[in-house]
């Protein structure tokens, strides 16, 4: 199925991914490139269409858990979340755009130079999906020159979301009808921005930064438990949930527990 405009591309992609707990936002490559140094530019014309893909809190139950239930063994799993996202995005691209060239870049991928294939928070900001709050967004900074890392906040989900991928539609030019939206400034006050950046930089383990913007939905307790578990221990956790075979090839059953989430995703 061919798509030749931003509206048709995002419509087709959204029809495949929204029911799985993803959101899609279009942007022009030029919007992204103009806020970054040349060394980080995407090597496409400014009017090339791209789409940033976010996962919402619903993705865990609507996409990830069903993905695990379909696995007959864990031999081919390395990072289940990343593999789940890749599977669904690859499937959506092949189903909706079989005749188009799409450069798909995931948030965890690096170039040979060790630079990320794209800056996820910048892409989300210029697409109007989430506001990227940085140190420069705070006047009269209280940190005495200390480096503070920035963080994106979603207008509906606060910090309870993740930026997963950037899809560049190599042969699709976004026309003048695609206007750049301003990202929703959901943390407008200086005091709240200070609170956000300090919570993210100094206390990210307690996840409190995610609630600076009151969310309409947060991660479920099961999802919090998964992301608060160290990556090396997540396979064992999935086995206790009965979602992966045990070491003897049979599912290991155990009771779910609720834990205080203190990780990032």
GROMACS .gro file of C-alpha atoms in nm:
model
  265
    1UNK     CA    1   0.000   0.000   0.000
    2UNK     CA    2   0.161   0.326  -0.110
    3UNK     CA    3   0.158   0.643   0.098
    4UNK     CA    4   0.275   0.975  -0.037
    5UNK     CA    5   0.190   1.236   0.227
    6UNK     CA    6   0.252   1.293   0.596
    7UNK     CA    7  -0.116   1.247   0.674
    8UNK     CA    8  -0.146   0.916   0.490
    9UNK     CA    9   0.181   0.782   0.635
   10UNK     CA   10   0.092   0.864   0.995
   11UNK     CA   11  -0.263   0.741   0.944
   12UNK     CA   12  -0.151   0.401   0.814
   13UNK     CA   13   0.123   0.364   1.073
   14UNK     CA   14  -0.104   0.472   1.356
   15UNK     CA   15  -0.373   0.225   1.250
   16UNK     CA   16  -0.122  -0.059   1.300
   17UNK     CA   17   0.053   0.062   1.614
   18UNK     CA   18  -0.199   0.255   1.823
   19UNK     CA   19  -0.386  -0.058   1.929
   20UNK     CA   20  -0.056  -0.190   2.064
   21UNK     CA   21   0.005   0.110   2.289
   22UNK     CA   22   0.223   0.323   2.059
   23UNK     CA   23   0.187   0.681   1.939
   24UNK     CA   24   0.326   0.824   1.613
   25UNK     CA   25   0.417   1.184   1.534
   26UNK     CA   26   0.538   1.318   1.198
   27UNK     CA   27   0.825   1.561   1.150
   28UNK     CA   28   1.048   1.695   0.876
   29UNK     CA   29   1.415   1.601   0.883
   30UNK     CA   30   1.497   1.972   0.860
   31UNK     CA   31   1.323   2.045   1.192
   32UNK     CA   32   1.551   1.793   1.358
   33UNK     CA   33   1.870   1.896   1.182
   34UNK     CA   34   1.829   2.267   1.244
   35UNK     CA   35   1.861   2.231   1.622
   36UNK     CA   36   2.167   2.003   1.612
   37UNK     CA   37   2.532   2.040   1.502
   38UNK     CA   38   2.620   1.898   1.157
   39UNK     CA   39   2.789   1.594   1.312
   40UNK     CA   40   2.449   1.476   1.438
   41UNK     CA   41   2.242   1.554   1.128
   42UNK     CA   42   2.033   1.298   0.944
   43UNK     CA   43   2.172   1.279   0.591
   44UNK     CA   44   1.845   1.346   0.409
   45UNK     CA   45   1.691   1.657   0.249
   46UNK     CA   46   1.517   1.893   0.490
   47UNK     CA   47   1.167   1.814   0.361
   48UNK     CA   48   1.206   1.435   0.400
   49UNK     CA   49   0.927   1.291   0.613
   50UNK     CA   50   1.012   1.115   0.938
   51UNK     CA   51   0.795   0.973   1.216
   52UNK     CA   52   0.888   0.937   1.582
   53UNK     CA   53   0.730   0.642   1.766
   54UNK     CA   54   0.655   0.652   2.139
   55UNK     CA   55   0.540   0.374   2.370
   56UNK     CA   56   0.268   0.461   2.622
   57UNK     CA   57   0.196   0.280   2.950
   58UNK     CA   58  -0.047   0.054   2.763
   59UNK     CA   59   0.229  -0.098   2.548
   60UNK     CA   60   0.340  -0.337   2.822
   61UNK     CA   61   0.005  -0.514   2.846
   62UNK     CA   62  -0.109  -0.468   2.486
   63UNK     CA   63   0.215  -0.558   2.306
   64UNK     CA   64   0.487  -0.685   2.536
   65UNK     CA   65   0.309  -0.950   2.742
   66UNK     CA   66   0.138  -1.101   2.433
   67UNK     CA   67   0.478  -1.100   2.260
   68UNK     CA   68   0.624  -1.305   2.545
   69UNK     CA   69   0.333  -1.546   2.547
   70UNK     CA   70   0.408  -1.627   2.183
   71UNK     CA   71   0.771  -1.717   2.255
   72UNK     CA   72   0.826  -2.093   2.256
   73UNK     CA   73   1.174  -2.056   2.405
   74UNK     CA   74   1.399  -1.783   2.537
   75UNK     CA   75   1.701  -1.886   2.329
   76UNK     CA   76   1.656  -1.603   2.080
   77UNK     CA   77   1.576  -1.336   2.338
   78UNK     CA   78   1.840  -1.088   2.448
   79UNK     CA   79   1.642  -0.776   2.539
   80UNK     CA   80   1.273  -0.867   2.519
   81UNK     CA   81   1.139  -0.509   2.521
   82UNK     CA   82   1.365  -0.400   2.236
   83UNK     CA   83   1.284  -0.715   2.040
   84UNK     CA   84   0.911  -0.666   2.093
   85UNK     CA   85   0.927  -0.305   1.971
   86UNK     CA   86   1.135  -0.406   1.670
   87UNK     CA   87   0.894  -0.686   1.579
   88UNK     CA   88   0.587  -0.464   1.582
   89UNK     CA   89   0.748  -0.172   1.401
   90UNK     CA   90   0.898  -0.400   1.136
   91UNK     CA   91   0.562  -0.568   1.087
   92UNK     CA   92   0.381  -0.234   1.057
   93UNK     CA   93   0.633  -0.102   0.802
   94UNK     CA   94   0.620  -0.417   0.588
   95UNK     CA   95   0.241  -0.428   0.603
   96UNK     CA   96   0.171  -0.060   0.537
   97UNK     CA   97   0.466   0.043   0.318
   98UNK     CA   98   0.588  -0.262   0.125
   99UNK     CA   99   0.708  -0.057  -0.172
  100UNK     CA  100   0.874   0.227   0.017
  101UNK     CA  101   1.224   0.268   0.152
  102UNK     CA  102   1.208   0.333   0.526
  103UNK     CA  103   1.519   0.395   0.736
  104UNK     CA  104   1.420   0.266   1.082
  105UNK     CA  105   1.638   0.375   1.374
  106UNK     CA  106   1.583   0.247   1.728
  107UNK     CA  107   1.661   0.437   2.046
  108UNK     CA  108   1.922   0.181   2.158
  109UNK     CA  109   2.120   0.167   1.831
  110UNK     CA  110   2.462   0.324   1.787
  111UNK     CA  111   2.662   0.423   1.480
  112UNK     CA  112   3.018   0.288   1.431
  113UNK     CA  113   3.134   0.618   1.584
  114UNK     CA  114   2.944   0.519   1.903
  115UNK     CA  115   2.707   0.810   1.858
  116UNK     CA  116   2.336   0.728   1.876
  117UNK     CA  117   2.159   0.675   1.545
  118UNK     CA  118   1.922   0.953   1.647
  119UNK     CA  119   1.865   1.175   1.950
  120UNK     CA  120   1.531   1.049   2.076
  121UNK     CA  121   1.438   1.339   2.301
  122UNK     CA  122   1.523   1.597   2.035
  123UNK     CA  123   1.311   1.413   1.780
  124UNK     CA  124   1.014   1.397   2.018
  125UNK     CA  125   1.046   1.768   2.097
  126UNK     CA  126   1.061   1.896   1.738
  127UNK     CA  127   0.771   1.668   1.641
  128UNK     CA  128   0.556   1.821   1.916
  129UNK     CA  129   0.518   1.486   2.093
  130UNK     CA  130   0.682   1.578   2.424
  131UNK     CA  131   0.864   1.881   2.564
  132UNK     CA  132   1.238   1.828   2.615
  133UNK     CA  133   1.322   2.020   2.933
  134UNK     CA  134   1.689   2.109   2.951
  135UNK     CA  135   1.912   2.307   3.181
  136UNK     CA  136   1.888   2.605   2.947
  137UNK     CA  137   1.512   2.617   3.011
  138UNK     CA  138   1.571   2.730   3.371
  139UNK     CA  139   1.647   3.096   3.439
  140UNK     CA  140   1.884   3.189   3.723
  141UNK     CA  141   2.001   2.831   3.761
  142UNK     CA  142   2.069   2.715   4.118
  143UNK     CA  143   2.327   2.451   4.026
  144UNK     CA  144   2.646   2.662   4.013
  145UNK     CA  145   2.757   2.536   3.673
  146UNK     CA  146   2.681   2.169   3.744
  147UNK     CA  147   2.579   1.969   3.437
  148UNK     CA  148   2.212   1.871   3.450
  149UNK     CA  149   2.072   1.619   3.203
  150UNK     CA  150   1.743   1.702   3.035
  151UNK     CA  151   1.427   1.494   3.017
  152UNK     CA  152   1.113   1.482   2.804
  153UNK     CA  153   0.766   1.513   2.954
  154UNK     CA  154   0.450   1.400   2.779
  155UNK     CA  155   0.138   1.617   2.820
  156UNK     CA  156  -0.082   1.316   2.900
  157UNK     CA  157   0.157   1.065   3.054
  158UNK     CA  158   0.416   1.286   3.224
  159UNK     CA  159   0.730   1.075   3.241
  160UNK     CA  160   0.548   0.744   3.204
  161UNK     CA  161   0.639   0.678   2.841
  162UNK     CA  162   0.942   0.600   2.624
  163UNK     CA  163   1.071   0.715   2.283
  164UNK     CA  164   1.134   0.401   2.083
  165UNK     CA  165   1.218   0.471   1.719
  166UNK     CA  166   1.254   0.716   1.434
  167UNK     CA  167   1.130   0.614   1.090
  168UNK     CA  168   1.263   0.813   0.794
  169UNK     CA  169   1.054   0.776   0.477
  170UNK     CA  170   1.340   0.824   0.236
  171UNK     CA  171   1.137   0.893  -0.079
  172UNK     CA  172   0.850   1.089   0.081
  173UNK     CA  173   0.871   1.468   0.083
  174UNK     CA  174   0.655   1.638   0.344
  175UNK     CA  175   0.477   1.929   0.182
  176UNK     CA  176   0.395   2.274   0.311
  177UNK     CA  177   0.079   2.138   0.472
  178UNK     CA  178   0.291   1.978   0.747
  179UNK     CA  179   0.350   2.261   0.992
  180UNK     CA  180   0.578   2.226   1.290
  181UNK     CA  181   0.378   2.210   1.615
  182UNK     CA  182   0.508   2.352   1.940
  183UNK     CA  183   0.555   2.079   2.201
  184UNK     CA  184   0.310   2.123   2.490
  185UNK     CA  185   0.486   2.314   2.770
  186UNK     CA  186   0.342   2.110   3.055
  187UNK     CA  187   0.602   2.225   3.312
  188UNK     CA  188   0.583   2.602   3.262
  189UNK     CA  189   0.709   2.740   3.594
  190UNK     CA  190   1.073   2.782   3.690
  191UNK     CA  191   1.015   2.613   4.025
  192UNK     CA  192   0.860   2.305   3.869
  193UNK     CA  193   1.135   2.283   3.607
  194UNK     CA  194   1.395   2.290   3.884
  195UNK     CA  195   1.203   2.018   4.068
  196UNK     CA  196   1.181   1.809   3.751
  197UNK     CA  197   1.550   1.830   3.661
  198UNK     CA  198   1.664   1.769   4.017
  199UNK     CA  199   1.431   1.470   4.055
  200UNK     CA  200   1.554   1.327   3.723
  201UNK     CA  201   1.924   1.388   3.788
  202UNK     CA  202   1.948   1.315   4.160
  203UNK     CA  203   1.656   1.083   4.245
  204UNK     CA  204   1.563   0.905   3.924
  205UNK     CA  205   1.547   0.573   4.110
  206UNK     CA  206   1.230   0.675   4.296
  207UNK     CA  207   1.055   0.766   3.968
  208UNK     CA  208   0.913   1.085   4.122
  209UNK     CA  209   1.017   1.292   3.819
  210UNK     CA  210   0.756   1.108   3.615
  211UNK     CA  211   0.473   1.260   3.820
  212UNK     CA  212   0.574   1.627   3.792
  213UNK     CA  213   0.306   1.639   3.523
  214UNK     CA  214  -0.003   1.464   3.667
  215UNK     CA  215  -0.040   1.160   3.438
  216UNK     CA  216  -0.362   1.026   3.298
  217UNK     CA  217  -0.211   0.679   3.313
  218UNK     CA  218   0.103   0.531   3.469
  219UNK     CA  219   0.280   0.199   3.437
  220UNK     CA  220   0.095  -0.093   3.590
  221UNK     CA  221   0.242  -0.253   3.903
  222UNK     CA  222   0.361  -0.546   3.693
  223UNK     CA  223   0.533  -0.310   3.449
  224UNK     CA  224   0.696  -0.119   3.736
  225UNK     CA  225   0.826  -0.445   3.877
  226UNK     CA  226   0.975  -0.543   3.543
  227UNK     CA  227   1.157  -0.214   3.487
  228UNK     CA  228   1.274  -0.190   3.848
  229UNK     CA  229   1.438  -0.532   3.816
  230UNK     CA  230   1.799  -0.534   3.702
  231UNK     CA  231   1.827  -0.638   3.335
  232UNK     CA  232   2.028  -0.949   3.425
  233UNK     CA  233   1.745  -1.065   3.654
  234UNK     CA  234   1.451  -0.995   3.424
  235UNK     CA  235   1.447  -1.338   3.261
  236UNK     CA  236   1.414  -1.496   3.605
  237UNK     CA  237   1.127  -1.259   3.682
  238UNK     CA  238   0.950  -1.351   3.358
  239UNK     CA  239   0.987  -1.718   3.449
  240UNK     CA  240   0.817  -1.659   3.784
  241UNK     CA  241   0.531  -1.503   3.590
  242UNK     CA  242   0.510  -1.818   3.377
  243UNK     CA  243   0.589  -1.624   3.059
  244UNK     CA  244   0.918  -1.795   2.973
  245UNK     CA  245   1.027  -2.158   3.000
  246UNK     CA  246   1.225  -2.250   3.309
  247UNK     CA  247   1.575  -2.386   3.297
  248UNK     CA  248   1.439  -2.738   3.251
  249UNK     CA  249   1.228  -2.625   2.956
  250UNK     CA  250   0.904  -2.605   3.152
  251UNK     CA  251   0.735  -2.288   3.274
  252UNK     CA  252   0.817  -2.192   3.630
  253UNK     CA  253   0.514  -2.064   3.814
  254UNK     CA  254   0.524  -1.817   4.098
  255UNK     CA  255   0.320  -1.542   4.256
  256UNK     CA  256   0.353  -1.189   4.121
  257UNK     CA  257   0.492  -0.934   4.363
  258UNK     CA  258   0.460  -0.559   4.366
  259UNK     CA  259   0.777  -0.359   4.411
  260UNK     CA  260   0.867   0.006   4.418
  261UNK     CA  261   0.976   0.098   4.066
  262UNK     CA  262   1.316   0.259   4.052
  263UNK     CA  263   1.440   0.211   3.696
  264UNK     CA  264   1.411   0.386   3.361
  265UNK     CA  265   1.231   0.298   3.039
   0.00000   0.00000   0.00000
